[in-house]
Short mmCIF file of C-alpha atoms in Angstrom, two decimals:
data_model
loop_
_atom_site.label_atom_id
_atom_site.label_comp_id
_atom_site.label_asym_id
_atom_site.label_seq_id
_atom_site.Cartn_x
_atom_site.Cartn_y
_atom_site.Cartn_z
CA MET A 10 -6.66 47.42 5.21
CA ASN A 11 -9.79 46.71 7.13
CA ASP A 12 -10.26 43.61 5.06
CA LEU A 13 -6.79 42.41 5.85
CA PHE A 14 -7.14 42.63 9.59
CA PHE A 15 -10.76 41.82 10.18
CA GLY A 16 -11.49 39.34 7.40
CA VAL A 17 -14.32 39.37 4.91
CA HIS A 18 -17.08 39.05 7.49
CA GLY A 19 -16.02 41.89 9.77
CA GLN A 20 -15.09 41.49 13.38
CA ASP A 21 -17.66 40.67 15.99
CA SER A 22 -16.82 39.67 19.55
CA GLY A 23 -19.71 37.20 19.59
CA VAL A 24 -18.26 35.39 16.56
CA LEU A 25 -14.83 35.34 18.21
CA LEU A 26 -16.21 33.85 21.41
CA GLN A 27 -18.11 31.19 19.45
CA LEU A 28 -14.97 30.34 17.46
CA PHE A 29 -12.88 30.08 20.63
CA LEU A 30 -15.41 27.87 22.42
CA HIS A 31 -16.18 25.58 19.48
CA PHE A 32 -12.54 25.05 18.53
CA GLY A 33 -11.73 24.48 22.20
CA LEU A 34 -14.34 21.75 22.39
CA LEU A 35 -13.03 20.15 19.19
CA SER A 36 -9.49 20.32 20.54
CA LEU A 37 -10.49 17.99 23.37
CA LEU A 38 -12.00 15.55 20.87
CA ALA A 39 -9.01 15.67 18.53
CA ILE A 40 -7.46 12.32 19.25
CA GLY A 41 -5.07 11.60 16.40
CA GLY A 42 -4.23 15.21 15.67
CA ALA A 43 -5.94 18.42 14.71
CA ILE A 44 -6.57 17.36 11.13
CA THR A 45 -8.99 14.66 12.36
CA THR A 46 -11.35 17.44 13.45
CA ALA A 47 -11.37 19.10 10.02
CA PRO A 48 -14.63 17.42 8.90
CA ASP A 49 -16.47 18.64 11.98
CA MET A 50 -14.91 22.09 11.71
CA GLN A 51 -16.16 22.28 8.14
CA ARG A 52 -19.64 21.23 9.25
CA TYR A 53 -19.62 24.08 11.79
CA VAL A 54 -18.07 27.04 9.94
CA VAL A 55 -19.40 26.20 6.44
CA GLY A 56 -22.61 24.26 7.01
CA LYS A 57 -24.03 25.60 10.25
CA GLN A 58 -22.71 29.18 10.48
CA GLY A 59 -22.08 29.93 6.82
CA TRP A 60 -18.96 31.93 7.70
CA LEU A 61 -16.93 30.38 4.85
CA SER A 62 -17.66 28.63 1.55
CA ASP A 63 -16.58 25.05 0.94
CA ALA A 64 -13.80 26.21 -1.37
CA GLN A 65 -12.55 28.75 1.19
CA PHE A 66 -12.37 26.04 3.83
CA THR A 67 -10.53 23.58 1.59
CA SER A 68 -8.05 26.22 0.48
CA SER A 69 -7.43 27.15 4.13
CA VAL A 70 -6.28 23.60 4.77
CA ALA A 71 -4.17 23.56 1.60
CA ILE A 72 -2.41 26.82 2.50
CA ALA A 73 -1.43 25.51 5.93
CA GLN A 74 -0.08 22.31 4.42
CA ALA A 75 2.01 24.23 1.92
CA ALA A 76 3.64 26.25 4.69
CA PRO A 77 6.27 24.94 7.09
CA GLY A 78 5.23 24.12 10.63
CA PRO A 79 2.61 22.05 12.43
CA ASN A 80 -0.51 21.12 10.44
CA VAL A 81 -2.67 22.54 13.25
CA LEU A 82 -1.94 25.99 11.81
CA PHE A 83 -4.79 25.38 9.38
CA VAL A 84 -7.15 26.41 12.18
CA ALA A 85 -5.43 29.80 12.25
CA VAL A 86 -6.05 30.22 8.50
CA VAL A 87 -9.71 29.26 8.98
CA GLY A 88 -9.98 31.84 11.77
CA TRP A 89 -8.18 34.42 9.63
CA ASN A 90 -10.58 33.93 6.74
CA ILE A 91 -13.56 34.32 9.05
CA ALA A 92 -12.49 37.25 11.22
CA GLY A 93 -8.95 38.38 10.41
CA LEU A 94 -6.14 38.43 12.96
CA ALA A 95 -8.52 38.32 15.91
CA GLY A 96 -10.21 35.29 14.36
CA ALA A 97 -6.87 33.52 13.93
CA ALA A 98 -6.04 34.22 17.56
CA ALA A 99 -9.43 32.91 18.70
CA THR A 100 -9.30 29.64 16.76
CA LEU A 101 -5.65 28.96 17.57
CA ALA A 102 -6.03 29.70 21.28
CA GLY A 103 -9.18 27.59 21.38
CA SER A 104 -7.41 24.71 19.63
CA LEU A 105 -4.32 24.79 21.83
CA LEU A 106 -5.27 25.82 25.38
CA PRO A 107 -7.41 22.85 26.47
CA SER A 108 -5.24 20.16 24.88
CA ALA A 109 -1.97 21.79 26.02
CA THR A 110 -3.16 21.91 29.61
CA LEU A 111 -4.16 18.27 29.41
CA ALA A 112 -0.85 17.23 27.81
CA LEU A 113 1.19 18.90 30.55
CA ALA A 114 -0.93 17.36 33.29
CA ALA A 115 -0.64 13.93 31.64
CA THR A 116 3.13 14.03 31.20
CA ARG A 117 3.67 14.99 34.84
CA PHE A 118 1.25 12.29 35.97
CA GLY A 119 3.01 9.73 33.73
CA ASP A 120 6.54 10.71 34.71
CA GLU A 121 5.79 10.20 38.40
CA ARG A 122 4.60 6.67 37.64
CA SER A 123 7.04 5.79 34.88
CA ASP A 124 8.11 2.49 36.44
CA SER A 125 4.65 1.28 37.33
CA ARG A 126 3.24 -1.75 35.55
CA GLY A 127 0.39 0.33 34.20
CA MET A 128 2.60 2.95 32.52
CA ARG A 129 4.96 0.31 31.12
CA ALA A 130 2.01 -1.64 29.72
CA PHE A 131 0.62 1.59 28.24
CA THR A 132 3.82 2.61 26.45
CA ALA A 133 4.60 -0.94 25.27
CA GLY A 134 1.05 -1.53 24.07
CA MET A 135 0.70 1.79 22.26
CA ALA A 136 4.09 1.63 20.47
CA PRO A 137 2.96 -0.64 17.58
CA LEU A 138 -0.30 1.32 17.24
CA THR A 139 1.66 4.52 16.90
CA LEU A 140 3.76 3.01 14.13
CA GLY A 141 0.61 1.73 12.41
CA LEU A 142 -0.89 5.23 12.66
CA LEU A 143 2.21 6.77 11.10
CA LEU A 144 2.04 4.33 8.19
CA ALA A 145 -1.69 5.03 7.81
CA THR A 146 -1.02 8.78 7.77
CA GLY A 147 1.63 8.30 5.08
CA TRP A 148 -0.79 6.19 3.05
CA ILE A 149 -3.60 8.75 3.36
CA LEU A 150 -1.22 11.53 2.30
CA THR A 151 -0.50 9.69 -0.95
CA GLU A 152 -4.20 9.76 -1.87
CA PRO A 153 -4.33 13.00 -3.92
CA VAL A 154 -1.43 11.86 -6.10
CA ARG A 155 -2.03 8.13 -6.33
CA ASP A 156 -3.32 8.34 -9.90
CA SER A 157 -0.08 9.56 -11.49
CA VAL A 158 3.36 8.05 -11.88
CA GLY A 159 5.54 11.08 -11.02
CA PRO A 160 4.49 11.42 -7.40
CA LEU A 161 4.27 7.68 -6.94
CA LEU A 162 7.99 7.65 -7.70
CA LEU A 163 8.55 10.57 -5.33
CA VAL A 164 7.22 8.56 -2.38
CA PRO A 165 9.73 5.63 -2.47
CA PHE A 166 12.47 8.07 -3.52
CA THR A 167 11.83 10.09 -0.36
CA VAL A 168 11.71 6.98 1.83
CA ALA A 169 15.01 5.71 0.41
CA MET A 170 16.76 9.06 0.81
CA MET A 171 15.58 9.39 4.41
CA LEU A 172 16.70 5.89 5.33
CA LYS A 173 20.00 5.81 3.44
CA THR A 174 21.31 9.38 3.67
CA LYS A 175 21.57 12.22 6.20
CA ILE A 176 20.04 14.73 3.78
CA SER A 177 17.69 17.25 5.42
CA PRO A 178 14.00 16.61 4.63
CA ILE A 179 13.66 20.20 3.44
CA TRP A 180 15.74 19.39 0.30
CA LEU A 181 13.46 16.48 -0.49
CA VAL A 182 10.45 18.78 -0.13
CA ALA A 183 12.19 21.17 -2.53
CA VAL A 184 12.67 18.35 -5.05
CA GLY A 185 8.97 17.52 -4.72
CA ALA A 186 8.01 21.15 -5.31
CA VAL A 187 10.19 21.43 -8.42
CA VAL A 188 9.01 18.13 -9.87
CA GLY A 189 5.42 19.16 -9.22
CA ALA A 190 5.83 22.68 -10.57
CA LEU A 191 7.30 21.31 -13.81
CA GLY A 192 4.05 19.44 -14.25
CA LEU A 193 5.59 16.02 -13.77
CA ALA A 194 3.32 15.36 -10.80
CA GLY A 195 0.16 16.31 -12.66
CA MET Y 16 8.25 6.11 31.09
CA SER Y 17 12.01 6.15 31.35
CA GLU Y 18 13.71 9.30 32.50
CA LEU Y 19 15.58 11.28 29.89
CA PRO Y 20 19.28 10.83 30.55
CA GLY Y 21 21.81 13.63 31.00
CA ASP Y 22 24.86 14.45 28.93
CA ASP Y 23 27.17 11.91 30.52
CA ASP Y 24 24.89 8.96 29.86
CA ASP Y 25 25.14 7.07 26.56
CA GLY Y 26 26.02 10.07 24.39
CA GLN Y 27 22.70 11.74 25.14
CA ARG Y 28 22.47 15.49 25.58
CA ARG Y 29 19.99 17.84 27.19
CA PRO Y 30 19.18 21.47 26.44
CA ARG Y 31 20.85 24.04 28.67
CA SER Y 32 18.31 26.84 28.44
CA ALA Y 33 14.82 27.75 27.33
CA MET Y 34 16.46 29.72 24.52
CA GLU Y 35 18.10 26.55 23.20
CA VAL Y 36 14.75 24.75 23.34
CA PHE Y 37 13.16 27.63 21.41
CA ARG Y 38 15.91 27.59 18.76
CA VAL Y 39 15.76 23.85 18.16
CA PHE Y 40 11.97 23.77 17.88
CA ASN Y 41 11.97 26.87 15.69
CA ARG Y 42 14.51 25.23 13.38
CA LEU Y 43 12.61 21.98 13.09
CA ALA Y 44 9.26 23.73 12.59
CA LEU Y 45 10.63 25.81 9.70
CA GLN Y 46 11.87 22.65 7.97
CA GLY Y 47 8.60 20.81 8.44
CA PHE Y 48 6.57 21.01 5.25
CA GLY Y 49 3.49 18.80 5.27
CA GLY Y 50 3.99 17.98 8.93
CA VAL Y 51 6.81 18.30 11.39
CA LEU Y 52 7.12 14.73 12.62
CA ALA Y 53 9.82 13.46 10.28
CA VAL Y 54 11.97 16.51 10.93
CA ALA Y 55 11.39 16.22 14.68
CA GLN Y 56 12.69 12.66 14.64
CA ARG Y 57 15.77 13.69 12.72
CA GLU Y 58 16.53 16.81 14.79
CA LEU Y 59 15.65 15.61 18.30
CA VAL Y 60 16.93 12.04 18.07
CA GLU Y 61 19.67 12.05 15.44
CA ARG Y 62 21.07 15.58 15.56
CA GLU Y 63 20.53 16.98 19.07
CA ARG Y 64 20.42 13.52 20.72
CA TRP Y 65 17.97 14.76 23.33
CA MET Y 66 16.28 11.37 23.32
CA THR Y 67 16.60 7.80 22.06
CA PRO Y 68 14.38 6.46 19.26
CA ALA Y 69 12.46 4.46 21.89
CA GLN Y 70 11.86 7.56 23.98
CA PHE Y 71 10.73 9.42 20.85
CA LEU Y 72 8.22 6.68 20.08
CA GLU Y 73 7.00 6.71 23.70
CA LEU Y 74 6.38 10.45 23.59
CA LEU Y 75 4.73 10.17 20.19
CA SER Y 76 2.41 7.47 21.54
CA LEU Y 77 1.39 9.74 24.40
CA GLY Y 78 1.06 12.71 22.05
CA GLN Y 79 -1.24 10.70 19.79
CA VAL Y 80 -3.46 9.31 22.51
CA LEU Y 81 -3.94 12.71 24.08
CA PRO Y 82 -6.33 15.04 22.29
CA GLY Y 83 -4.84 17.92 20.34
CA PRO Y 84 -2.09 18.21 17.75
CA ASN Y 85 0.50 15.43 18.25
CA ILE Y 86 3.56 17.49 17.57
CA VAL Y 87 2.40 20.32 19.83
CA ASN Y 88 1.71 17.83 22.61
CA MET Y 89 5.16 16.30 22.11
CA ALA Y 90 6.88 19.68 22.13
CA LEU Y 91 5.13 20.65 25.37
CA MET Y 92 6.06 17.37 27.04
CA ILE Y 93 9.70 17.52 25.92
CA GLY Y 94 10.11 21.14 27.01
CA ASP Y 95 8.41 20.42 30.32
CA ARG Y 96 10.60 17.42 31.08
CA PHE Y 97 13.85 19.27 30.56
CA LEU Y 98 13.03 22.71 31.92
CA GLY Y 99 9.55 22.72 33.45
CA TRP Y 100 6.88 25.15 32.28
CA ARG Y 101 9.49 27.54 30.86
CA GLY Y 102 10.76 24.75 28.63
CA ALA Y 103 7.20 23.89 27.59
CA ALA Y 104 6.47 27.52 26.72
CA ALA Y 105 9.76 27.85 24.81
CA ALA Y 106 9.08 24.68 22.82
CA LEU Y 107 5.55 25.81 21.93
CA ALA Y 108 6.71 29.30 20.95
CA GLY Y 109 9.58 27.92 18.88
CA LEU Y 110 7.24 25.55 17.09
CA MET Y 111 4.47 28.06 16.33
CA CYS Y 112 5.70 31.66 16.04
CA ALA Y 113 7.56 31.77 12.72
CA PRO Y 114 5.29 29.25 10.91
CA LEU Y 115 2.22 31.18 12.06
CA LEU Y 116 3.56 34.39 10.50
CA ILE Y 117 4.35 32.56 7.27
CA VAL Y 118 0.98 30.85 7.03
CA LEU Y 119 -0.94 34.08 7.67
CA LEU Y 120 1.16 35.82 5.04
CA LEU Y 121 0.32 33.04 2.58
CA ALA Y 122 -3.36 33.36 3.48
CA ALA Y 123 -3.22 37.08 2.78
CA LEU Y 124 -1.54 36.48 -0.60
CA TYR Y 125 -3.68 33.49 -1.49
CA ARG Y 126 -5.74 34.90 -4.34
CA GLU Y 127 -2.77 35.93 -6.43
CA THR Y 128 -0.59 32.88 -5.97
CA MET Y 129 -2.20 29.62 -4.99
CA SER Y 130 -4.57 29.22 -7.91
CA GLN Y 131 -1.79 29.16 -10.50
CA PRO Y 132 -1.25 25.70 -12.03
CA MET Y 133 2.47 25.72 -11.25
CA VAL Y 134 1.80 26.38 -7.59
CA ALA Y 135 -0.88 23.70 -7.50
CA GLY Y 136 1.58 21.26 -9.13
CA ALA Y 137 4.29 22.14 -6.61
CA LEU Y 138 1.82 21.49 -3.79
CA ARG Y 139 1.07 18.03 -5.19
CA GLY Y 140 4.75 17.20 -5.42
CA MET Y 141 5.35 18.42 -1.88
CA GLY Y 142 2.42 16.34 -0.70
CA ALA Y 143 3.97 13.20 -2.18
CA VAL Y 144 7.28 13.93 -0.44
CA ALA Y 145 5.44 14.57 2.85
CA ALA Y 146 3.89 11.11 2.54
CA GLY Y 147 7.34 9.56 1.99
CA LEU Y 148 8.74 11.44 5.00
CA VAL Y 149 6.08 10.08 7.34
CA ILE Y 150 6.51 6.51 6.05
CA ALA Y 151 10.29 6.75 6.47
CA THR Y 152 9.87 7.97 10.03
CA ALA Y 153 7.73 4.95 10.83
CA LEU Y 154 10.27 2.58 9.28
CA LYS Y 155 13.09 4.17 11.31
CA LEU Y 156 11.21 3.57 14.54
CA VAL Y 157 10.42 -0.10 13.79
CA GLY Y 158 13.69 -1.16 15.47
CA THR Y 159 12.47 0.13 18.82
CA LEU Y 160 9.88 -2.65 18.92
CA ARG Y 161 12.61 -5.23 19.52
CA GLY Y 162 12.57 -4.61 23.28
CA ASN Y 163 8.79 -4.63 23.45
CA PRO Y 164 7.42 -7.06 26.07
CA MET Y 165 4.60 -8.13 23.72
CA GLY Y 166 7.08 -9.69 21.31
CA LEU Y 167 7.60 -8.89 17.64
CA LYS Y 168 4.73 -10.96 16.26
CA ALA Y 169 2.08 -9.32 18.45
CA CYS Y 170 3.59 -5.90 17.69
CA ALA Y 171 3.47 -6.52 13.94
CA LEU Y 172 -0.14 -7.68 14.24
CA PHE Y 173 -1.24 -4.56 16.11
CA ALA Y 174 0.67 -2.25 13.75
CA VAL Y 175 -0.87 -3.85 10.63
CA LEU Y 176 -4.39 -3.86 12.12
CA THR Y 177 -4.01 -0.15 12.96
CA LEU Y 178 -2.79 0.60 9.43
CA LEU Y 179 -5.79 -1.22 7.94
CA ALA Y 180 -8.38 0.27 10.31
CA ILE Y 181 -7.24 3.89 9.96
CA GLY Y 182 -5.56 4.00 6.55
CA VAL Y 183 -7.76 1.69 4.47
CA LEU Y 184 -11.10 1.28 6.27
CA ARG Y 185 -11.01 4.87 7.62
CA TRP Y 186 -12.56 3.93 10.94
CA PRO Y 187 -12.78 6.77 13.46
CA MET Y 188 -9.61 7.30 15.43
CA VAL Y 189 -11.26 7.29 18.86
CA GLY Y 190 -12.76 3.84 18.38
CA VAL Y 191 -9.53 2.35 17.04
CA VAL Y 192 -7.45 3.79 19.87
CA LEU Y 193 -9.89 2.60 22.53
CA GLY Y 194 -10.48 -0.83 20.94
CA LEU Y 195 -7.15 -1.90 19.47
CA GLY Y 196 -5.18 0.24 21.92
CA GLY Y 197 -7.05 -1.25 24.85
CA ALA Y 198 -6.35 -4.78 23.59
CA ALA Y 199 -2.66 -3.98 23.04
CA VAL Y 200 -2.19 -2.41 26.46
CA ALA Y 201 -3.98 -5.36 28.07
CA THR Y 202 -1.66 -7.77 26.21
CA ALA Y 203 1.40 -5.83 27.33
CA TRP Y 204 0.07 -5.72 30.90
CA ALA Y 205 -0.32 -9.50 30.93
CA ARG Y 206 3.15 -10.15 29.43
CA ILE Y 207 4.87 -7.76 31.86
CA GLY Y 208 3.21 -9.48 34.81
CA ARG Y 209 4.45 -12.92 33.84
#
C-alpha cells in the first residue's frame, strides 16, 4: 500500500518541491508541447537525480500515450513513479500552472487587439507553420512503425477514413489496437 | 483574432454553461488516444460547431507558440473566451480529470500488463493510427489558408519548410518558431499593410 501511494523512492517534501520547481521551469520552455521537454526531463530525473532508470522513464511515456487524454499526462506518470500520488501532483501542477497562467494572459491580451495589424499578421503568419508542425508531428509519430508494412497501411487508411467519413477517431484507434495485437503491426 | 460568433450567426453555437464545457472536453479527452488534437477538431468544429476551422487553426497557432501543452492551452483559451475563468477551469478539468485517473491506474498496473507482446503490438498499431489522425487533421485545415493574406504559394513554402525543419532535420522547436515564424509574420505584416 505504501508503495502504491508513495512510489518506490518514498515520499520526501524536498523531492516534491524540486519536482514542482523543475517541471515548472520546463513548462515555460515547452514551446511545441510538453513532449518536447521529455529529453531534458529524462536528463534531470534519470541522469542527474537518479530517481528513475532509463527504462522506467521510457515506459512512463509509453503508458501515457496508450491512455486517452492529453500527452502531457506523461509527466504525471513520471511523478507517480518517483514519489507516488504526491509526486504526480507535484509534476503535473508544476507543468501546468506557469504555462496556464501565461496562456490565459496571452489570450486576453490578444482578444483585446484582435483587429490590430500586429495580431492579424501574427495569426496569418503562424497558420502555415502550425500546419507544417502538425504534419511533422504525424511524420515523427510514424517513426517506431516505419519498418513494417502493417502500420504503414494503417496510416493512409486512417487519413482516408478521417477525410471521407464521419467515423469517430476512437474506432480507428481500436482498429489499430486489434491489428497490432494480432501481430500484424510487428 | 476574430470574435467567436453566437448561435444566430452562421450556424455557430456557443456553450451555455461551465458544465457543458466540462462535458464536451471530458468527452473529447476520453476519445483522444495518442493525442487529443484530431478529436478536438472533430468535436469542437464539426460536432459542437463552437468555432470555424479558421478559428480552430488560429487558436492552435497560439497554443503552439505559447509554452506548455498545446491542447491544454487551447482548452483554457476556449473556455476563457466563452465563460471567463470558470469556463477555463471547466475546460481544463474536463480535459484532465478522467484521463489522469486512467493513466495512474495504468501506471499502477504496468508490470503485469504492458510488457506482454500483445499489448506492445497493440500500442504500435495505436501509434500508427495516432500518426494518421494528426496528418488528417492537418489536411482538413489546409482549406483555411485560402483567405491568408500571404497567398497560397508563400503559405505552402512556410508549411513545407516547417515540416522539413522539425520533422526531418529535427531542429529545435524554439529556433524554428522564432526564425521561420518571425519571417512568416513579417511577410504577413507587409502584405496586410499594402
